[in-house]
Amino acid sequence: MVFELLAAAASAAPQNKFGFAEALEQGGFIAYATVSILGIMSFGSFFILITKWIEQNKIMSQHKAVRANFWRAPSLRDGAAKLDKNSAWRQVVEDGLAAEDQHSKMVNETDAHDWLQGSLTRSEQSINARLAGGLPFLATVGATSPFIGLFGTVVGIYRALIAIGIAGSASIDKVAGPVGEALIMTALGLLVAVPAVLAYNYLQARNKRIAEHLSGFSTDILANINSKGAVRPAVTAAAAAAKPAAAAPAPKA
C-alpha cells in the first residue's frame, strides 16, 4: 500500500522540462554542436595550461641548478656536462661552443663576435618559440568562445520568437526553454573564455621571466667565450669567494 502511494505521488509530481539536458535536446543539432565546440576549447585550454606550467617549472628549476653549479666548473664544456641532456640551458651552451668552433673561419674579430652573438640569439629564440607553443590557441579561445556562445544565444532567442509567434502569446511555458538555452550558451561561452585568458596572461608572464634569464645567461656565455674563460658572472664569483672565507677556521684567542 505504501509503495503504491509513493509511486502514485512520483507519477503525479511535475517533471522538469527546463534542465540543461532538456535545453540541449530542444536546441537540436546547433545546441549540441555549440556545446561540443566549447567543450573541446575548454579541454584544450586546460591541457595547454597544465603542460606548459610543467615545462616552465622544469626550466626554472634547471636555472637554479645552473646558478648553483654551472659556473663552478673549470670550463664551459665541463659545466655543460653537469646539466640535463635536454635542458634549455645546455642547448645555449652547446650552441655557443659550436659557434666558437666555427668562428675561426671568419675573416676578422668583428665577424667572429657577430657570429657568436647571432648563434646565441638564435638559440634563445628557438627556446622562446618552443615555450610560446600553445599560447596562440589560448588567445584564440579567449577571443572567440564568447562569440560561439553568443551564436547559441542568438539561435535560442530566435527559437523563442518562433514559439511566441506560433502560440500567439508570450506564455512562460513556450519561451522558457529557448530562453534558458540562450542563457546557458552565453554562460558557457564566458566560462570557457575567462580561464583561457587568465591562463594566457599567466603563462606569458612566466615566459617573459624565463626569456630574461636566458638572455642574461647567453650574455655571460658570450663574454666567457670571447675572454677565453676569464670573464664569469660577478655574483657567482662573489659567492665562490665568500664560501672559503666562511669555511676558514676561526683564529684561536
CSV table of C-alpha atoms in Angstrom, one decimal:
chain,number,residue,atom,x,y,z
A,1,MET,CA,0.0,0.0,0.0
A,2,VAL,CA,2.8,2.4,0.9
A,3,PHE,CA,4.7,1.6,-2.2
A,4,GLU,CA,1.6,2.2,-4.3
A,5,LEU,CA,1.1,5.6,-2.7
A,6,LEU,CA,4.8,6.6,-3.3
A,7,ALA,CA,4.6,5.5,-7.0
A,8,ALA,CA,1.4,7.5,-7.5
A,9,ALA,CA,2.9,10.6,-5.9
A,10,ALA,CA,6.0,10.3,-8.1
A,11,SER,CA,4.0,9.9,-11.2
A,12,ALA,CA,1.8,12.9,-10.2
A,13,ALA,CA,4.9,15.1,-9.5
A,14,PRO,CA,5.6,17.7,-12.2
A,15,GLN,CA,8.5,16.8,-14.5
A,16,ASN,CA,11.3,19.3,-15.0
A,17,LYS,CA,11.3,20.2,-18.7
A,18,PHE,CA,13.8,23.1,-18.4
A,19,GLY,CA,17.0,21.5,-17.3
A,20,PHE,CA,20.3,21.6,-19.1
A,21,ALA,CA,19.8,18.3,-21.0
A,22,GLU,CA,16.3,19.3,-21.9
A,23,ALA,CA,17.5,22.7,-23.2
A,24,LEU,CA,20.1,20.9,-25.4
A,25,GLU,CA,17.5,18.5,-26.7
A,26,GLN,CA,15.2,21.3,-27.6
A,27,GLY,CA,18.1,23.2,-29.3
A,28,GLY,CA,18.9,20.2,-31.5
A,29,PHE,CA,22.0,19.9,-33.6
A,30,ILE,CA,23.1,23.6,-33.2
A,31,ALA,CA,23.0,23.4,-29.5
A,32,TYR,CA,24.9,20.1,-29.3
A,33,ALA,CA,27.5,21.4,-31.8
A,34,THR,CA,28.0,24.6,-29.9
A,35,VAL,CA,28.4,22.8,-26.6
A,36,SER,CA,30.8,20.3,-28.2
A,37,ILE,CA,33.0,23.1,-29.7
A,38,LEU,CA,33.1,24.9,-26.4
A,39,GLY,CA,34.0,21.7,-24.6
A,40,ILE,CA,36.9,21.0,-26.9
A,41,MET,CA,38.1,24.5,-26.5
A,42,SER,CA,37.9,24.2,-22.7
A,43,PHE,CA,39.7,20.9,-22.6
A,44,GLY,CA,42.5,22.2,-24.9
A,45,SER,CA,42.9,25.3,-22.7
A,46,PHE,CA,43.4,23.3,-19.5
A,47,PHE,CA,45.6,20.8,-21.3
A,48,ILE,CA,47.9,23.6,-22.5
A,49,LEU,CA,47.9,25.3,-19.1
A,50,ILE,CA,49.0,22.2,-17.3
A,51,THR,CA,51.6,21.0,-19.8
A,52,LYS,CA,53.1,24.5,-20.2
A,53,TRP,CA,53.2,25.0,-16.5
A,54,ILE,CA,55.1,21.8,-16.0
A,55,GLU,CA,57.5,22.7,-18.8
A,56,GLN,CA,58.1,26.2,-17.3
A,57,ASN,CA,58.7,24.8,-13.8
A,58,LYS,CA,61.2,22.3,-15.2
A,59,ILE,CA,63.2,25.1,-16.9
A,60,MET,CA,63.0,27.3,-13.8
A,61,SER,CA,64.3,24.5,-11.5
A,62,GLN,CA,67.1,23.9,-14.0
A,63,HIS,CA,68.0,27.6,-13.8
A,64,LYS,CA,68.6,27.2,-10.1
A,65,ALA,CA,71.0,24.3,-10.8
A,66,VAL,CA,72.8,26.5,-13.4
A,67,ARG,CA,73.3,29.3,-10.8
A,68,ALA,CA,74.5,26.9,-8.2
A,69,ASN,CA,76.8,24.6,-10.1
A,70,PHE,CA,77.4,25.6,-13.7
A,71,TRP,CA,79.9,28.4,-13.2
A,72,ARG,CA,81.9,26.4,-10.7
A,73,ALA,CA,83.1,24.2,-13.5
A,74,PRO,CA,86.6,24.9,-14.9
A,75,SER,CA,85.3,25.3,-18.5
A,76,LEU,CA,82.0,25.6,-20.4
A,77,ARG,CA,82.2,22.1,-21.7
A,78,ASP,CA,82.6,20.7,-18.1
A,79,GLY,CA,79.7,22.9,-17.0
A,80,ALA,CA,77.5,21.7,-19.8
A,81,ALA,CA,78.2,18.1,-18.9
A,82,LYS,CA,76.6,18.8,-15.5
A,83,LEU,CA,73.4,20.0,-17.0
A,84,ASP,CA,70.5,17.8,-18.1
A,85,LYS,CA,70.8,16.4,-21.6
A,86,ASN,CA,67.6,18.0,-22.9
A,87,SER,CA,68.0,21.2,-20.8
A,88,ALA,CA,67.3,24.6,-22.5
A,89,TRP,CA,70.4,25.9,-20.7
A,90,ARG,CA,72.6,23.2,-22.0
A,91,GLN,CA,71.3,23.9,-25.5
A,92,VAL,CA,72.5,27.5,-25.2
A,93,VAL,CA,76.0,26.4,-24.0
A,94,GLU,CA,76.3,23.8,-26.8
A,95,ASP,CA,75.2,26.3,-29.4
A,96,GLY,CA,77.7,28.8,-28.2
A,97,LEU,CA,80.5,26.2,-28.2
A,98,ALA,CA,79.6,25.1,-31.7
A,99,ALA,CA,79.7,28.7,-32.8
A,100,GLU,CA,83.1,29.1,-31.2
A,101,ASP,CA,84.4,26.1,-33.1
A,102,GLN,CA,83.3,27.6,-36.3
A,103,HIS,CA,84.3,31.3,-35.7
A,104,SER,CA,87.9,30.6,-36.8
A,105,LYS,CA,86.6,30.6,-40.4
A,106,MET,CA,85.6,34.3,-40.0
A,107,VAL,CA,87.8,37.0,-41.6
A,108,ASN,CA,88.1,39.3,-38.7
A,109,GLU,CA,87.3,39.5,-35.0
A,110,THR,CA,84.2,41.6,-35.6
A,111,ASP,CA,82.7,38.9,-37.8
A,112,ALA,CA,83.6,36.3,-35.2
A,113,HIS,CA,81.8,38.3,-32.4
A,114,ASP,CA,78.8,38.8,-34.6
A,115,TRP,CA,78.7,35.2,-35.4
A,116,LEU,CA,78.8,34.1,-31.8
A,117,GLN,CA,76.2,36.6,-30.7
A,118,GLY,CA,73.9,35.7,-33.6
A,119,SER,CA,74.2,32.0,-32.8
A,120,LEU,CA,73.3,32.5,-29.2
A,121,THR,CA,70.4,34.8,-30.1
A,122,ARG,CA,69.1,32.1,-32.5
A,123,SER,CA,69.4,29.6,-29.7
A,124,GLU,CA,67.4,31.8,-27.3
A,125,GLN,CA,64.7,32.5,-29.9
A,126,SER,CA,64.2,28.7,-30.6
A,127,ILE,CA,63.7,28.1,-26.9
A,128,ASN,CA,61.3,31.0,-26.5
A,129,ALA,CA,59.4,29.9,-29.6
A,130,ARG,CA,59.0,26.4,-28.1
A,131,LEU,CA,57.8,27.8,-24.8
A,132,ALA,CA,55.3,30.0,-26.7
A,133,GLY,CA,53.8,27.0,-28.4
A,134,GLY,CA,50.1,26.6,-27.5
A,135,LEU,CA,49.6,30.2,-26.3
A,136,PRO,CA,48.0,31.3,-29.6
A,137,PHE,CA,45.4,28.6,-29.0
A,138,LEU,CA,44.6,30.1,-25.6
A,139,ALA,CA,44.4,33.6,-27.2
A,140,THR,CA,42.1,32.3,-29.9
A,141,VAL,CA,39.8,30.6,-27.3
A,142,GLY,CA,39.7,33.7,-25.2
A,143,ALA,CA,38.8,35.8,-28.1
A,144,THR,CA,36.3,33.6,-29.9
A,145,SER,CA,34.5,31.4,-27.3
A,146,PRO,CA,32.2,34.3,-26.2
A,147,PHE,CA,31.1,34.7,-29.8
A,148,ILE,CA,30.5,31.0,-30.2
A,149,GLY,CA,28.3,31.1,-27.1
A,150,LEU,CA,26.6,34.2,-28.5
A,151,PHE,CA,25.8,32.3,-31.6
A,152,GLY,CA,24.0,29.7,-29.5
A,153,THR,CA,22.3,32.6,-27.7
A,154,VAL,CA,21.0,34.1,-30.9
A,155,VAL,CA,19.6,30.7,-32.0
A,156,GLY,CA,17.9,30.2,-28.7
A,157,ILE,CA,16.3,33.7,-28.9
A,158,TYR,CA,15.2,33.0,-32.4
A,159,ARG,CA,13.6,29.8,-31.4
A,160,ALA,CA,11.8,31.7,-28.5
A,161,LEU,CA,10.4,34.2,-31.0
A,162,ILE,CA,9.2,31.4,-33.3
A,163,ALA,CA,7.4,29.8,-30.3
A,164,ILE,CA,5.8,33.1,-29.4
A,165,GLY,CA,4.6,33.6,-33.0
A,166,ILE,CA,3.2,30.1,-33.2
A,167,ALA,CA,1.4,30.3,-29.8
A,168,GLY,CA,0.2,33.8,-30.3
A,169,SER,CA,1.3,34.8,-26.8
A,170,ALA,CA,4.5,35.0,-24.8
A,171,SER,CA,3.5,32.4,-22.2
A,172,ILE,CA,6.3,31.3,-19.9
A,173,ASP,CA,5.9,27.6,-20.9
A,174,LYS,CA,6.5,28.5,-24.5
A,175,VAL,CA,9.6,30.7,-24.2
A,176,ALA,CA,11.2,29.3,-21.0
A,177,GLY,CA,13.0,26.5,-22.8
A,178,PRO,CA,14.5,28.5,-25.7
A,179,VAL,CA,15.4,31.5,-23.5
A,180,GLY,CA,17.0,29.1,-20.9
A,181,GLU,CA,19.0,27.6,-23.7
A,182,ALA,CA,20.2,31.0,-24.9
A,183,LEU,CA,21.3,32.0,-21.4
A,184,ILE,CA,23.2,28.7,-21.0
A,185,MET,CA,25.1,29.2,-24.2
A,186,THR,CA,26.1,32.7,-23.1
A,187,ALA,CA,27.3,31.4,-19.7
A,188,LEU,CA,29.2,28.5,-21.3
A,189,GLY,CA,31.0,30.9,-23.7
A,190,LEU,CA,32.2,33.1,-20.8
A,191,LEU,CA,33.1,30.0,-18.7
A,192,VAL,CA,35.4,28.9,-21.5
A,193,ALA,CA,36.8,32.3,-22.3
A,194,VAL,CA,37.8,33.6,-18.8
A,195,PRO,CA,40.1,30.7,-17.8
A,196,ALA,CA,41.7,30.8,-21.3
A,197,VAL,CA,42.5,34.5,-21.0
A,198,LEU,CA,43.8,34.1,-17.4
A,199,ALA,CA,46.0,31.1,-18.4
A,200,TYR,CA,47.4,33.0,-21.4
A,201,ASN,CA,48.4,36.0,-19.3
A,202,TYR,CA,49.8,33.8,-16.6
A,203,LEU,CA,51.9,31.7,-18.9
A,204,GLN,CA,53.0,34.7,-20.9
A,205,ALA,CA,54.3,36.4,-17.8
A,206,ARG,CA,56.3,33.3,-16.8
A,207,ASN,CA,57.7,33.0,-20.4
A,208,LYS,CA,59.0,36.6,-20.2
A,209,ARG,CA,60.7,35.8,-16.9
A,210,ILE,CA,62.4,32.8,-18.5
A,211,ALA,CA,63.4,34.8,-21.5
A,212,GLU,CA,65.1,37.3,-19.3
A,213,HIS,CA,67.1,34.6,-17.6
A,214,LEU,CA,68.0,33.1,-20.9
A,215,SER,CA,69.2,36.5,-22.2
A,216,GLY,CA,71.4,37.0,-19.2
A,217,PHE,CA,72.8,33.5,-19.4
A,218,SER,CA,73.6,33.8,-23.1
A,219,THR,CA,75.3,37.1,-22.4
A,220,ASP,CA,77.5,35.5,-19.8
A,221,ILE,CA,78.3,32.7,-22.2
A,222,LEU,CA,79.3,35.1,-24.9
A,223,ALA,CA,81.6,37.1,-22.5
A,224,ASN,CA,83.2,33.9,-21.3
A,225,ILE,CA,83.9,32.6,-24.8
A,226,ASN,CA,85.3,36.0,-26.0
A,227,SER,CA,87.5,36.3,-22.9
A,228,LYS,CA,88.8,32.7,-23.2
A,229,GLY,CA,87.2,31.8,-19.9
A,230,ALA,CA,88.5,34.8,-17.9
A,231,VAL,CA,85.1,36.6,-17.5
A,232,ARG,CA,82.5,34.9,-15.3
A,233,PRO,CA,79.3,36.2,-13.7
A,234,ALA,CA,80.2,38.6,-10.8
A,235,VAL,CA,77.5,37.2,-8.5
A,236,THR,CA,78.9,33.7,-8.8
A,237,ALA,CA,82.4,34.9,-8.3
A,238,ALA,CA,81.4,36.7,-5.1
A,239,ALA,CA,79.6,33.7,-3.8
A,240,ALA,CA,82.6,31.5,-4.6
A,241,ALA,CA,84.9,33.9,-2.8
A,242,ALA,CA,82.6,34.1,0.2
A,243,LYS,CA,82.4,30.3,0.6
A,244,PRO,CA,86.1,29.7,1.5
A,245,ALA,CA,86.1,32.6,3.9
A,246,ALA,CA,83.1,31.2,5.7
A,247,ALA,CA,84.7,27.7,5.8
A,248,ALA,CA,88.0,29.0,7.2
A,249,PRO,CA,88.6,28.1,10.9
A,250,ALA,CA,88.3,31.0,13.4
A,251,PRO,CA,91.6,32.1,14.9
A,252,LYS,CA,92.2,31.0,18.5
A,253,ALA,CA,92.1,33.6,21.2
